[in-house]
Amino acid sequence: MSPVIGVVAPRILAPAVMLAAGLIVKGYSDTGEGFSAGVIVALAIGLRYITLGRRRADRTLAVARHANVVAAAGLLIALGFGFQGVLSGAPPFTHLPPPGSPVIGIGTLELTTAVGFDVGLFLLVAGSLTVLIRYLTELLPDPADDPGDER
Amino acid sequence: MTALSIALLIPWAAGVALLAVDGRRAWVPWISVGALAATLITLGAVAAQVLASGPVTMTTGNWPVGVGITLRADALGVTFALLSVAMLTAAVVHEAFDGVAEREFPALVLLLAAGLEGAFLTGDIFNFYVFFELALAASYVLALHGPGPRVLGAGLVFTAVNVVGTFVFLLSVAGVYRVTATLDMARIGERMAVADPNAAILIAVGFFVAFSVKLGLFPFHFWLPTVYTAARPAVAAILSGSVANIGAYGLLRFGAGLLPRELELAAGALIVLGGASILYGGVLAISRRSAGEMLAYSAIGQVGYVLVAIGIGGPVGFAAAIAYAIVNAANKTMLFLTTSQRGVVVGGLFALGALSIAGIPPAAGFVGKLEVFRAVVGDPVVAGVLLLGSLLSLVYAFEVYQVEHWRPAADATAVRVSWRAWVVPVALGGVILALGVWPEPLLALSDAAARVLPGANP
């Protein structure tokens, strides 16, 4: 394995999560949303699983073992935000607060139902891709058993 | 309007929640049954509203039409949604009595129900594709589950064929967007009428191939026997009684609804293909000796009647196609659920199903066949083919009846089945009998459903 990848792979996840958070926050006035944010985080997780091998990656990233729960929770969150309008008799995907009314903002983050939906979507995409990554890396030989690896 | 969203939300949310628990525990499938029953009730409310006062339309987020996704429940969509969810419910109740074999089964059936419902109740063709995929993804997993490499191989065939079919469908959706610049079904219908005929025909052929693959029509049937015979009875019942409805619905909605001009042009070809399907399925089913195999080939023949009725067209033809699709779904679900059982009750049910397939009163199949014959009455050749197909089905169904239910069973363990195993088939048999004896509701429903298609009101 190239030393660059060896150094980058375990450290890329945190910046990837930051980038994903940025994408979700700015997605409403600019490009980006929950789906691409999820893919970016899953790519970072994938790199970690490929370089460390499934066993060690599982140890260092406990949440990945529950990726299926994360994905299901994300889908439920997205469904919840998507269908909240139904409670008040409005169609699904009704935007709250309604267009034109003041929005509570924390910095550039605006608290709207669309952001909540995207957070759910982010968890769903990142979670289900991680499930796939874990299945696929199970087939790889564990790099930890490889005598050529001295990290 | 709210009922429409709730009908979609219930199976979806319940399905996701049930993914977290082990479906083999005794109580889990009953939650699935409860959610499906709640969906059925909500759908019933939507259907009552639709039949009384016309289609229910809803645009997500109150966006302007053309921007938001349109959910649209009309008589045709609601009929197929009710049918599919009812058959899924029957299959899950049967499986719950029998003991669920797979961990994800109760959750997957709910997700399948959400996908089917969404596909039947949308007014947007891309949204149709999305829900179609959701339903197919759930049915892939259902088909792949099971012991042994045979099920896995059959599941792989099912998945591969359907992925290709869906891809062809997506190409046609892209074509529609290119030609009409809209994905909204109501507008596509208007704009397709003035579109370039060559492009429209290409698009129409794409849709036809995609839905024929789904239905298992000759010559796109090659995958069907492998898959239906390898799957467990409940899964085979789900695939043939619920998932295959997308094919009949799609041919009606996209053919008669969006591309009526092209459908009329291809009417002759559809009737020929339908006739070929009837004869091919019938002849091959005669050479089978087990109920599962016979049913698989019979399924190919039975959808031929739907295609012939669609080819004939007009209010009578479309209504006949819908009535036949409903009866056929009930038949197939009941018969597939009983394939692995023996005994007096099951024998009686099989005989009832055989009468229904052959179209002999008092079974509901008679009503379905009668409607199709009513549609083709002006054409002696087509009527002759249909009659021959009915005779073939009478022969093959009772041949299997003789082999499986008259002769003493070679395998003595299969003879005794508890009442739990046949309670759902008996209920479905009751429905089939009731529809045969009192067909007016079925005919009224299929008439109402056919009337929403522009091809039915020339």
XYZ file of C-alpha atoms in Angstrom, chain A residues 72 75-76 79 83 86 89 91-94, chain B residues 1-2 5-6 9 16 58-62:
22
model
C -33.380 2.522 8.597
C -35.332 6.518 6.086
C -37.764 6.914 8.979
C -40.363 9.822 5.843
C -45.044 13.280 5.450
C -50.252 14.997 6.332
C -54.181 17.808 6.111
C -49.944 17.098 0.991
C -46.634 15.307 1.664
C -43.447 17.368 1.288
C -45.137 20.554 2.415
C -56.519 13.645 -0.056
C -55.068 12.879 3.343
C -50.894 10.041 1.680
C -51.664 7.881 4.691
C -47.124 6.139 4.478
C -38.808 0.136 7.491
C -52.531 15.838 -4.891
C -49.323 17.666 -5.730
C -46.583 17.254 -3.152
C -45.800 20.393 -1.194
C -48.549 22.310 -3.048
